[in-house]
Amino acid sequence: MNRFRTLDDLTDVKGKVALVRVDLNLPMQDGEVTDLTRVEAVAPTILELSDAGAKVLLLAHFGRPKGERRSTMSTSLVQGAVSQVLGREVMYISEVSGPIVEQALGIMRPGDIGVLENTRFWPGEEKNDAEFARTIAENGDFYVNDAFSASHRAHASTEALARQLPAYAGRAMQKELQALEQALGNPEQPVAAVVGGAKVSTKLAVLEHLVTRVQHLIIGGGMANTFLAARGVDVGKSLCEHELTGTVSSILEAADKAECTVHLPYDVVVAKEFAPNPASLRTCNVREVAPDEMILDVGPQATEALADVLKTCRTLVWNGPLGAFETPPFDTATVALARTAAALSKEGLLTAVAGGGDTVAALNHASAAQDFTYVSTAGGAFLEWMEGKELPGVAVLAK
Ligand code: ADP
Ligand code: MG
């Protein structure tokens, strides 16, 4: 963590203006915010700065307004939610720069909090425009990024702005970077990765990177079918990207060279129709899948063997469910392996880090998330980290 500047490196905050990039891209339904998780994540940073006497200006994007003002995507719609979570008054400011912001700062007392308008109302945001960033920076004394989930994009509020002011990682960003560093940067060996989910095509770069980083690569979900097909298994009607079997074969070769063991299911749960508890449900060896059957989950024997693999490891990084977990009983393998990982993590035997939209849902469904060392809610940014990429919004926070 000493690679990045954090709030611990800040001194003399009282009366200063903090420009804080947060993730306020909150889910809404009928004009109401339906989930406060993202606000809860950044609350510690905001409160810490406010308590230290800074004037805190929040910067965020909200939806995809494509460079123009759209009333349905104004941050005024999330102002109430932020105020509710913080338990403090939050002022809405209808600009991100210029005299309106200056006037607001004139009224604000040390410790006060304001939310600036949606950064994406200005075309300079997504263009990472230095001049646009400069106009924002004019009203601030320092910059804090607490939005890891937005930091894979080089936008003005995540990248250019960090070059204009002293820049620091907020507490949520710091936690996320620490967890990811522990999982993939400098992990305790041996390391296992679980990669599942629907398709190989969305995770090729992840797989190519992981084979060079981990000792055990566990493949599940729909993408396991493409791996099985590459090994000559007839996967019947299963979701399978047949055009990628060549690519998958090279990944398997690279794994071999790097001495990474790739674990594919050898028994599977199949059905003729994709529905809850279908009549055609059965478990079989991967070599026995009928032409009219689909593989929808990893089988019980393979799941047990995978649990044994985890027991020999010190670190686990997980992205993607092992089966079609939204439809029972195809959640069985995911739930079982998630609970094994959670138990090992709780006992202090395994550092377990997970991320991905559906992965978070699956771990919550298994009641396993709270015992993982860290669960990232960042979708795209988490995957890019797993690809070994340097995130532009993170790189600018380096010492
Ligand atoms: P994440 O969002 O965590 O990165 P993905 O979006 O890659 O995960 O994949 C999640 C989806 O993969 C889930 O909707 C799940 O139903 C689907 N899936 C998993 N296994 C299978 C399978 N064997 N056949 C079809 N779909 C599957
Ligand atoms: Mg997904």
mmCIF file of C-alpha atoms in Angstrom, residues 8-373:
data_model
loop_
_atom_site.group_PDB
_atom_site.id
_atom_site.type_symbol
_atom_site.label_atom_id
_atom_site.label_comp_id
_atom_site.label_asym_id
_atom_site.label_seq_id
_atom_site.Cartn_x
_atom_site.Cartn_y
_atom_site.Cartn_z
ATOM 1 C CA ASP A 8 -2.631 9.208 5.920
ATOM 2 C CA ASP A 9 -0.293 11.352 3.808
ATOM 3 C CA LEU A 10 -2.574 14.392 4.198
ATOM 4 C CA THR A 11 -1.818 17.100 6.715
ATOM 5 C CA ASP A 12 -3.493 20.411 7.470
ATOM 6 C CA VAL A 13 -6.887 19.703 5.998
ATOM 7 C CA LYS A 14 -8.836 22.268 7.999
ATOM 8 C CA GLY A 15 -10.585 24.803 5.788
ATOM 9 C CA LYS A 16 -9.156 23.248 2.627
ATOM 10 C CA VAL A 17 -11.343 22.187 -0.283
ATOM 11 C CA ALA A 18 -11.295 18.459 -1.022
ATOM 12 C CA LEU A 19 -12.459 17.316 -4.457
ATOM 13 C CA VAL A 20 -13.522 13.723 -3.853
ATOM 14 C CA ARG A 21 -14.329 11.369 -6.749
ATOM 15 C CA VAL A 22 -16.921 8.841 -5.580
ATOM 16 C CA ASP A 23 -19.190 6.263 -7.203
ATOM 17 C CA LEU A 24 -22.744 7.620 -6.967
ATOM 18 C CA ASN A 25 -24.008 5.730 -9.984
ATOM 19 C CA LEU A 26 -26.858 4.410 -7.843
ATOM 20 C CA PRO A 27 -29.549 2.024 -9.059
ATOM 21 C CA MET A 28 -32.915 3.832 -9.324
ATOM 22 C CA GLN A 29 -36.474 2.712 -9.837
ATOM 23 C CA ASP A 30 -39.376 5.124 -10.343
ATOM 24 C CA GLY A 31 -37.216 8.019 -9.187
ATOM 25 C CA GLU A 32 -36.189 6.267 -5.970
ATOM 26 C CA VAL A 33 -32.691 5.047 -5.088
ATOM 27 C CA THR A 34 -33.003 1.273 -4.526
ATOM 28 C CA ASP A 35 -29.569 0.388 -3.129
ATOM 29 C CA LEU A 36 -27.245 2.420 -0.912
ATOM 30 C CA THR A 37 -24.198 0.091 -0.985
ATOM 31 C CA ARG A 38 -22.079 2.459 -3.072
ATOM 32 C CA VAL A 39 -22.755 5.407 -0.763
ATOM 33 C CA GLU A 40 -22.012 3.293 2.309
ATOM 34 C CA ALA A 41 -18.685 2.339 0.735
ATOM 35 C CA VAL A 42 -17.492 5.953 0.407
ATOM 36 C CA ALA A 43 -19.029 7.291 3.630
ATOM 37 C CA PRO A 44 -15.888 6.700 5.772
ATOM 38 C CA THR A 45 -13.743 8.847 3.462
ATOM 39 C CA ILE A 46 -16.272 11.679 3.288
ATOM 40 C CA LEU A 47 -16.835 11.690 7.040
ATOM 41 C CA GLU A 48 -13.116 11.543 7.812
ATOM 42 C CA LEU A 49 -12.420 14.579 5.620
ATOM 43 C CA SER A 50 -15.456 16.435 6.926
ATOM 44 C CA ASP A 51 -14.500 15.710 10.548
ATOM 45 C CA ALA A 52 -10.995 16.974 9.822
ATOM 46 C CA GLY A 53 -12.555 20.297 8.758
ATOM 47 C CA ALA A 54 -12.285 20.095 4.988
ATOM 48 C CA LYS A 55 -14.978 21.478 2.716
ATOM 49 C CA VAL A 56 -15.861 18.331 0.816
ATOM 50 C CA LEU A 57 -17.001 18.538 -2.811
ATOM 51 C CA LEU A 58 -18.167 15.221 -4.253
ATOM 52 C CA LEU A 59 -17.579 14.470 -7.924
ATOM 53 C CA ALA A 60 -19.373 11.621 -9.663
ATOM 54 C CA HIS A 61 -20.949 10.458 -12.881
ATOM 55 C CA PHE A 62 -24.536 9.263 -12.989
ATOM 56 C CA GLY A 63 -25.858 7.333 -15.982
ATOM 57 C CA ARG A 64 -24.775 8.047 -19.561
ATOM 58 C CA PRO A 65 -25.841 11.588 -20.488
ATOM 59 C CA LYS A 66 -23.206 11.724 -23.271
ATOM 60 C CA GLY A 67 -21.874 15.218 -22.654
ATOM 61 C CA GLU A 68 -25.110 17.145 -22.145
ATOM 62 C CA ARG A 69 -27.418 18.137 -19.296
ATOM 63 C CA ARG A 70 -30.186 15.613 -18.696
ATOM 64 C CA SER A 71 -32.500 16.293 -15.758
ATOM 65 C CA THR A 72 -33.111 12.556 -15.247
ATOM 66 C CA MET A 73 -29.377 12.077 -14.641
ATOM 67 C CA SER A 74 -28.711 14.998 -12.326
ATOM 68 C CA THR A 75 -26.844 14.243 -9.117
ATOM 69 C CA SER A 76 -29.602 16.238 -7.380
ATOM 70 C CA LEU A 77 -31.505 12.927 -7.563
ATOM 71 C CA VAL A 78 -28.980 11.157 -5.329
ATOM 72 C CA GLN A 79 -28.277 14.068 -2.969
ATOM 73 C CA GLY A 80 -30.933 12.804 -0.515
ATOM 74 C CA ALA A 81 -29.502 9.274 -0.462
ATOM 75 C CA VAL A 82 -26.007 10.595 0.278
ATOM 76 C CA SER A 83 -27.326 12.802 3.045
ATOM 77 C CA GLN A 84 -29.295 9.896 4.520
ATOM 78 C CA VAL A 85 -26.270 7.566 4.652
ATOM 79 C CA LEU A 86 -23.916 10.231 6.020
ATOM 80 C CA GLY A 87 -26.445 11.503 8.534
ATOM 81 C CA ARG A 88 -25.436 15.040 7.555
ATOM 82 C CA GLU A 89 -26.727 17.772 5.334
ATOM 83 C CA VAL A 90 -25.429 17.624 1.769
ATOM 84 C CA MET A 91 -25.693 20.633 -0.524
ATOM 85 C CA TYR A 92 -26.389 20.131 -4.244
ATOM 86 C CA ILE A 93 -24.297 22.334 -6.551
ATOM 87 C CA SER A 94 -25.520 22.575 -10.152
ATOM 88 C CA GLU A 95 -22.068 22.880 -11.785
ATOM 89 C CA VAL A 96 -18.633 21.234 -11.455
ATOM 90 C CA SER A 97 -16.598 24.401 -11.928
ATOM 91 C CA GLY A 98 -16.849 28.165 -12.251
ATOM 92 C CA PRO A 99 -18.539 30.909 -10.200
ATOM 93 C CA ILE A 100 -21.486 28.776 -8.985
ATOM 94 C CA VAL A 101 -19.059 26.393 -7.275
ATOM 95 C CA GLU A 102 -17.030 29.332 -5.986
ATOM 96 C CA GLN A 103 -20.169 30.918 -4.488
ATOM 97 C CA ALA A 104 -21.151 27.641 -2.840
ATOM 98 C CA LEU A 105 -17.701 27.373 -1.276
ATOM 99 C CA GLY A 106 -18.145 30.912 0.035
ATOM 100 C CA ILE A 107 -21.215 29.794 1.977
ATOM 101 C CA MET A 108 -19.818 26.424 3.119
ATOM 102 C CA ARG A 109 -18.162 26.151 6.529
ATOM 103 C CA PRO A 110 -15.267 23.776 7.265
ATOM 104 C CA GLY A 111 -16.736 20.251 7.450
ATOM 105 C CA ASP A 112 -19.611 20.992 5.081
ATOM 106 C CA ILE A 113 -20.344 18.613 2.228
ATOM 107 C CA GLY A 114 -21.598 19.374 -1.277
ATOM 108 C CA VAL A 115 -22.290 17.200 -4.306
ATOM 109 C CA LEU A 116 -21.331 18.676 -7.671
ATOM 110 C CA GLU A 117 -23.354 18.031 -10.833
ATOM 111 C CA ASN A 118 -22.873 14.894 -12.963
ATOM 112 C CA THR A 119 -19.378 15.114 -14.488
ATOM 113 C CA ARG A 120 -20.630 13.475 -17.692
ATOM 114 C CA PHE A 121 -22.843 16.487 -18.480
ATOM 115 C CA TRP A 122 -19.619 17.950 -19.917
ATOM 116 C CA PRO A 123 -17.976 16.380 -22.991
ATOM 117 C CA GLY A 124 -14.536 17.000 -21.466
ATOM 118 C CA GLU A 125 -15.176 14.309 -18.860
ATOM 119 C CA GLU A 126 -15.061 11.243 -21.086
ATOM 120 C CA LYS A 127 -12.390 12.863 -23.287
ATOM 121 C CA ASN A 128 -10.128 13.148 -20.241
ATOM 122 C CA ASP A 129 -9.732 16.786 -21.235
ATOM 123 C CA ALA A 130 -6.957 18.545 -19.298
ATOM 124 C CA GLU A 131 -8.536 21.993 -19.711
ATOM 125 C CA PHE A 132 -11.876 20.759 -18.324
ATOM 126 C CA ALA A 133 -10.012 19.161 -15.418
ATOM 127 C CA ARG A 134 -8.161 22.421 -14.816
ATOM 128 C CA THR A 135 -11.446 24.341 -14.423
ATOM 129 C CA ILE A 136 -12.557 21.803 -11.773
ATOM 130 C CA ALA A 137 -9.176 21.917 -10.033
ATOM 131 C CA GLU A 138 -9.372 25.714 -9.721
ATOM 132 C CA ASN A 139 -11.824 25.415 -6.836
ATOM 133 C CA GLY A 140 -9.982 22.650 -4.962
ATOM 134 C CA ASP A 141 -6.896 22.273 -2.796
ATOM 135 C CA PHE A 142 -6.449 18.535 -3.152
ATOM 136 C CA TYR A 143 -8.026 15.519 -4.869
ATOM 137 C CA VAL A 144 -9.153 12.180 -3.438
ATOM 138 C CA ASN A 145 -10.240 9.208 -5.548
ATOM 139 C CA ASP A 146 -12.510 6.782 -3.700
ATOM 140 C CA ALA A 147 -14.114 5.263 -6.806
ATOM 141 C CA PHE A 148 -12.086 2.191 -7.777
ATOM 142 C CA SER A 149 -15.061 1.052 -9.881
ATOM 143 C CA ALA A 150 -14.625 4.070 -12.183
ATOM 144 C CA SER A 151 -10.828 4.067 -12.261
ATOM 145 C CA HIS A 152 -10.366 1.757 -15.248
ATOM 146 C CA ARG A 153 -11.523 4.699 -17.343
ATOM 147 C CA ALA A 154 -9.175 7.587 -18.041
ATOM 148 C CA HIS A 155 -11.758 10.339 -17.607
ATOM 149 C CA ALA A 156 -11.215 13.905 -16.425
ATOM 150 C CA SER A 157 -12.584 13.203 -12.945
ATOM 151 C CA THR A 158 -10.496 10.027 -12.505
ATOM 152 C CA GLU A 159 -7.274 10.808 -14.364
ATOM 153 C CA ALA A 160 -6.652 14.349 -15.681
ATOM 154 C CA LEU A 161 -7.836 15.980 -12.454
ATOM 155 C CA ALA A 162 -5.453 13.837 -10.389
ATOM 156 C CA ARG A 163 -2.598 15.417 -12.338
ATOM 157 C CA GLN A 164 -3.717 18.963 -11.455
ATOM 158 C CA LEU A 165 -3.772 18.648 -7.668
ATOM 159 C CA PRO A 166 -2.096 16.639 -4.916
ATOM 160 C CA ALA A 167 -3.936 13.306 -5.284
ATOM 161 C CA TYR A 168 -4.745 10.617 -2.717
ATOM 162 C CA ALA A 169 -6.563 7.286 -2.520
ATOM 163 C CA GLY A 170 -9.642 7.395 -0.288
ATOM 164 C CA ARG A 171 -10.338 4.724 2.315
ATOM 165 C CA ALA A 172 -12.536 2.536 0.073
ATOM 166 C CA MET A 173 -9.977 2.743 -2.743
ATOM 167 C CA GLN A 174 -7.217 1.928 -0.258
ATOM 168 C CA LYS A 175 -9.062 -1.176 1.008
ATOM 169 C CA GLU A 176 -9.730 -2.346 -2.537
ATOM 170 C CA LEU A 177 -6.099 -1.882 -3.611
ATOM 171 C CA GLN A 178 -4.837 -3.655 -0.510
ATOM 172 C CA ALA A 179 -7.118 -6.630 -1.130
ATOM 173 C CA LEU A 180 -6.196 -6.901 -4.797
ATOM 174 C CA GLU A 181 -2.499 -6.574 -4.013
ATOM 175 C CA GLN A 182 -2.883 -9.424 -1.498
ATOM 176 C CA ALA A 183 -4.739 -11.551 -4.038
ATOM 177 C CA LEU A 184 -2.722 -11.060 -7.202
ATOM 178 C CA GLY A 185 0.090 -8.562 -6.715
ATOM 179 C CA ASN A 186 2.106 -10.193 -3.984
ATOM 180 C CA PRO A 187 0.005 -13.146 -2.779
ATOM 181 C CA GLU A 188 0.838 -15.913 -0.362
ATOM 182 C CA GLN A 189 1.419 -19.124 -2.363
ATOM 183 C CA PRO A 190 -0.098 -21.364 -3.544
ATOM 184 C CA VAL A 191 -2.756 -19.310 -5.290
ATOM 185 C CA ALA A 192 -5.980 -20.629 -6.807
ATOM 186 C CA ALA A 193 -8.227 -18.737 -9.208
ATOM 187 C CA VAL A 194 -11.822 -19.632 -9.931
ATOM 188 C CA VAL A 195 -13.031 -18.312 -13.261
ATOM 189 C CA GLY A 196 -16.603 -19.062 -14.209
ATOM 190 C CA GLY A 197 -19.557 -17.315 -15.753
ATOM 191 C CA ALA A 198 -21.193 -17.505 -19.088
ATOM 192 C CA LYS A 199 -18.607 -17.020 -21.807
ATOM 193 C CA VAL A 200 -14.897 -17.468 -22.468
ATOM 194 C CA SER A 201 -14.940 -14.561 -24.914
ATOM 195 C CA THR A 202 -15.501 -11.944 -22.174
ATOM 196 C CA LYS A 203 -12.644 -13.293 -20.042
ATOM 197 C CA LEU A 204 -9.882 -14.324 -22.445
ATOM 198 C CA ALA A 205 -7.472 -11.654 -21.211
ATOM 199 C CA VAL A 206 -8.198 -12.653 -17.601
ATOM 200 C CA LEU A 207 -7.405 -16.302 -18.325
ATOM 201 C CA GLU A 208 -4.243 -15.470 -20.261
ATOM 202 C CA HIS A 209 -2.969 -13.360 -17.373
ATOM 203 C CA LEU A 210 -3.966 -15.769 -14.602
ATOM 204 C CA VAL A 211 -2.169 -18.818 -15.991
ATOM 205 C CA THR A 212 1.095 -16.946 -15.414
ATOM 206 C CA ARG A 213 0.130 -15.873 -11.888
ATOM 207 C CA VAL A 214 -1.581 -18.813 -10.152
ATOM 208 C CA GLN A 215 -0.820 -22.456 -9.436
ATOM 209 C CA HIS A 216 -4.418 -23.649 -9.795
ATOM 210 C CA LEU A 217 -6.908 -22.366 -12.343
ATOM 211 C CA ILE A 218 -10.399 -23.673 -11.704
ATOM 212 C CA ILE A 219 -12.719 -23.306 -14.686
ATOM 213 C CA GLY A 220 -16.489 -23.478 -14.224
ATOM 214 C CA GLY A 221 -19.685 -22.080 -15.681
ATOM 215 C CA GLY A 222 -20.563 -21.954 -19.341
ATOM 216 C CA MET A 223 -16.941 -21.262 -20.257
ATOM 217 C CA ALA A 224 -15.898 -24.688 -18.948
ATOM 218 C CA ASN A 225 -17.878 -26.142 -21.857
ATOM 219 C CA THR A 226 -15.597 -24.453 -24.375
ATOM 220 C CA PHE A 227 -12.579 -25.836 -22.506
ATOM 221 C CA LEU A 228 -14.143 -29.317 -22.523
ATOM 222 C CA ALA A 229 -14.878 -29.000 -26.246
ATOM 223 C CA ALA A 230 -11.246 -27.999 -26.823
ATOM 224 C CA ARG A 231 -10.269 -31.266 -25.169
ATOM 225 C CA GLY A 232 -12.540 -33.193 -27.500
ATOM 226 C CA VAL A 233 -15.564 -33.602 -25.239
ATOM 227 C CA ASP A 234 -18.997 -33.511 -26.906
ATOM 228 C CA VAL A 235 -20.917 -30.973 -24.820
ATOM 229 C CA GLY A 236 -24.290 -31.526 -26.531
ATOM 230 C CA LYS A 237 -26.605 -28.495 -26.484
ATOM 231 C CA SER A 238 -24.541 -26.676 -23.820
ATOM 232 C CA LEU A 239 -23.624 -23.020 -24.127
ATOM 233 C CA CYS A 240 -20.288 -23.305 -25.930
ATOM 234 C CA GLU A 241 -18.180 -21.005 -28.079
ATOM 235 C CA HIS A 242 -16.927 -23.593 -30.568
ATOM 236 C CA GLU A 243 -15.065 -20.947 -32.581
ATOM 237 C CA LEU A 244 -12.821 -20.349 -29.555
ATOM 238 C CA THR A 245 -11.589 -23.904 -28.976
ATOM 239 C CA GLY A 246 -8.299 -23.027 -30.711
ATOM 240 C CA THR A 247 -7.749 -20.021 -28.439
ATOM 241 C CA VAL A 248 -8.605 -22.134 -25.417
ATOM 242 C CA SER A 249 -6.075 -24.774 -26.503
ATOM 243 C CA SER A 250 -3.332 -22.132 -26.537
ATOM 244 C CA ILE A 251 -4.368 -21.003 -23.052
ATOM 245 C CA LEU A 252 -4.072 -24.624 -21.900
ATOM 246 C CA GLU A 253 -0.602 -24.823 -23.465
ATOM 247 C CA ALA A 254 0.472 -21.584 -21.790
ATOM 248 C CA ALA A 255 -0.806 -22.966 -18.477
ATOM 249 C CA ASP A 256 1.263 -26.112 -18.982
ATOM 250 C CA LYS A 257 4.393 -24.064 -19.618
ATOM 251 C CA ALA A 258 3.786 -21.917 -16.545
ATOM 252 C CA GLU A 259 3.121 -25.027 -14.409
ATOM 253 C CA CYS A 260 -0.405 -23.888 -13.700
ATOM 254 C CA THR A 261 -2.829 -26.774 -13.180
ATOM 255 C CA VAL A 262 -6.121 -26.187 -14.970
ATOM 256 C CA HIS A 263 -9.065 -27.898 -13.277
ATOM 257 C CA LEU A 264 -12.017 -28.745 -15.505
ATOM 258 C CA PRO A 265 -15.133 -30.510 -14.221
ATOM 259 C CA TYR A 266 -15.149 -34.267 -14.807
ATOM 260 C CA ASP A 267 -18.707 -34.773 -13.688
ATOM 261 C CA VAL A 268 -21.495 -32.333 -14.517
ATOM 262 C CA VAL A 269 -25.180 -31.612 -13.889
ATOM 263 C CA VAL A 270 -27.193 -31.705 -17.109
ATOM 264 C CA ALA A 271 -30.787 -31.197 -18.271
ATOM 265 C CA LYS A 272 -32.711 -31.153 -21.539
ATOM 266 C CA GLU A 273 -34.508 -27.924 -20.701
ATOM 267 C CA PHE A 274 -33.296 -24.899 -18.780
ATOM 268 C CA ALA A 275 -35.878 -24.525 -15.996
ATOM 269 C CA PRO A 276 -35.998 -24.844 -12.200
ATOM 270 C CA ASN A 277 -35.718 -28.499 -11.132
ATOM 271 C CA PRO A 278 -36.439 -29.935 -14.585
ATOM 272 C CA ALA A 279 -37.654 -33.536 -14.963
ATOM 273 C CA SER A 280 -34.672 -34.366 -17.186
ATOM 274 C CA LEU A 281 -32.128 -33.373 -14.496
ATOM 275 C CA ARG A 282 -29.243 -35.791 -14.018
ATOM 276 C CA THR A 283 -25.580 -35.972 -13.072
ATOM 277 C CA CYS A 284 -23.067 -37.677 -15.348
ATOM 278 C CA ASN A 285 -19.465 -37.914 -16.429
ATOM 279 C CA VAL A 286 -18.503 -35.218 -18.959
ATOM 280 C CA ARG A 287 -18.001 -37.957 -21.576
ATOM 281 C CA GLU A 288 -21.648 -39.036 -21.219
ATOM 282 C CA VAL A 289 -23.509 -35.822 -22.075
ATOM 283 C CA ALA A 290 -26.256 -36.643 -24.621
ATOM 284 C CA PRO A 291 -26.627 -34.536 -27.805
ATOM 285 C CA ASP A 292 -29.898 -33.007 -26.496
ATOM 286 C CA GLU A 293 -28.556 -32.183 -23.021
ATOM 287 C CA MET A 294 -27.025 -28.977 -21.579
ATOM 288 C CA ILE A 295 -24.342 -28.735 -18.907
ATOM 289 C CA LEU A 296 -25.686 -26.334 -16.282
ATOM 290 C CA ASP A 297 -23.486 -26.956 -13.246
ATOM 291 C CA VAL A 298 -20.301 -28.644 -12.041
ATOM 292 C CA GLY A 299 -21.020 -32.123 -10.614
ATOM 293 C CA PRO A 300 -20.723 -33.185 -6.950
ATOM 294 C CA GLN A 301 -17.490 -35.214 -7.318
ATOM 295 C CA ALA A 302 -15.651 -32.431 -9.104
ATOM 296 C CA THR A 303 -16.948 -29.915 -6.548
ATOM 297 C CA GLU A 304 -15.515 -32.012 -3.738
ATOM 298 C CA ALA A 305 -12.171 -32.294 -5.519
ATOM 299 C CA LEU A 306 -12.122 -28.497 -5.995
ATOM 300 C CA ALA A 307 -12.788 -27.990 -2.290
ATOM 301 C CA ASP A 308 -9.715 -30.175 -1.624
ATOM 302 C CA VAL A 309 -7.663 -27.976 -3.968
ATOM 303 C CA LEU A 310 -8.706 -24.857 -2.035
ATOM 304 C CA LYS A 311 -7.640 -26.525 1.218
ATOM 305 C CA THR A 312 -4.066 -26.738 -0.126
ATOM 306 C CA CYS A 313 -4.002 -23.041 -1.128
ATOM 307 C CA ARG A 314 -3.295 -19.847 0.817
ATOM 308 C CA THR A 315 -4.885 -17.387 -1.608
ATOM 309 C CA LEU A 316 -7.996 -17.454 -3.777
ATOM 310 C CA VAL A 317 -9.267 -15.003 -6.350
ATOM 311 C CA TRP A 318 -12.751 -15.707 -7.709
ATOM 312 C CA ASN A 319 -14.685 -14.317 -10.660
ATOM 313 C CA GLY A 320 -17.742 -15.961 -12.162
ATOM 314 C CA PRO A 321 -20.217 -18.565 -10.873
ATOM 315 C CA LEU A 322 -19.627 -22.302 -11.493
ATOM 316 C CA GLY A 323 -23.142 -22.874 -12.834
ATOM 317 C CA ALA A 324 -26.387 -21.199 -13.812
ATOM 318 C CA PHE A 325 -26.828 -20.307 -10.135
ATOM 319 C CA GLU A 326 -29.974 -18.188 -10.572
ATOM 320 C CA THR A 327 -31.964 -21.347 -11.364
ATOM 321 C CA PRO A 328 -32.039 -24.135 -8.748
ATOM 322 C CA PRO A 329 -30.519 -26.670 -8.419
ATOM 323 C CA PHE A 330 -27.795 -25.279 -10.718
ATOM 324 C CA ASP A 331 -26.528 -23.163 -7.816
ATOM 325 C CA THR A 332 -25.297 -26.248 -5.934
ATOM 326 C CA ALA A 333 -21.601 -26.274 -6.916
ATOM 327 C CA THR A 334 -21.227 -22.485 -6.601
ATOM 328 C CA VAL A 335 -22.845 -22.484 -3.156
ATOM 329 C CA ALA A 336 -20.767 -25.446 -1.926
ATOM 330 C CA LEU A 337 -17.409 -24.101 -3.121
ATOM 331 C CA ALA A 338 -18.217 -20.568 -1.942
ATOM 332 C CA ARG A 339 -18.988 -21.924 1.534
ATOM 333 C CA THR A 340 -15.747 -23.930 1.591
ATOM 334 C CA ALA A 341 -13.785 -20.801 0.649
ATOM 335 C CA ALA A 342 -15.667 -18.720 3.224
ATOM 336 C CA ALA A 343 -14.981 -21.251 5.993
ATOM 337 C CA LEU A 344 -11.266 -21.435 5.146
ATOM 338 C CA SER A 345 -11.084 -17.655 5.006
ATOM 339 C CA LYS A 346 -12.867 -17.302 8.344
ATOM 340 C CA GLU A 347 -10.356 -19.693 9.939
ATOM 341 C CA GLY A 348 -7.542 -17.546 8.601
ATOM 342 C CA LEU A 349 -6.255 -20.314 6.330
ATOM 343 C CA LEU A 350 -7.107 -18.624 3.044
ATOM 344 C CA THR A 351 -7.092 -15.066 1.738
ATOM 345 C CA ALA A 352 -10.228 -15.085 -0.407
ATOM 346 C CA VAL A 353 -10.958 -12.183 -2.736
ATOM 347 C CA ALA A 354 -13.863 -12.127 -5.187
ATOM 348 C CA GLY A 355 -15.446 -9.712 -7.633
ATOM 349 C CA GLY A 356 -17.872 -9.379 -10.536
ATOM 350 C CA GLY A 357 -21.551 -8.443 -10.699
ATOM 351 C CA ASP A 358 -22.989 -11.940 -10.825
ATOM 352 C CA THR A 359 -20.260 -13.301 -8.570
ATOM 353 C CA VAL A 360 -21.260 -10.928 -5.777
ATOM 354 C CA ALA A 361 -24.895 -11.995 -6.203
ATOM 355 C CA ALA A 362 -23.871 -15.669 -6.122
ATOM 356 C CA LEU A 363 -21.739 -15.258 -2.983
ATOM 357 C CA ASN A 364 -24.560 -13.395 -1.259
ATOM 358 C CA HIS A 365 -26.960 -16.138 -2.325
ATOM 359 C CA ALA A 366 -24.587 -18.652 -0.684
ATOM 360 C CA SER A 367 -24.374 -16.462 2.473
ATOM 361 C CA ALA A 368 -20.613 -16.638 1.944
ATOM 362 C CA ALA A 369 -19.704 -13.055 1.051
ATOM 363 C CA GLN A 370 -19.288 -11.793 4.625
ATOM 364 C CA ASP A 371 -16.590 -14.389 5.390
ATOM 365 C CA PHE A 372 -14.523 -13.648 2.295
ATOM 366 C CA THR A 373 -11.488 -11.471 2.949
#
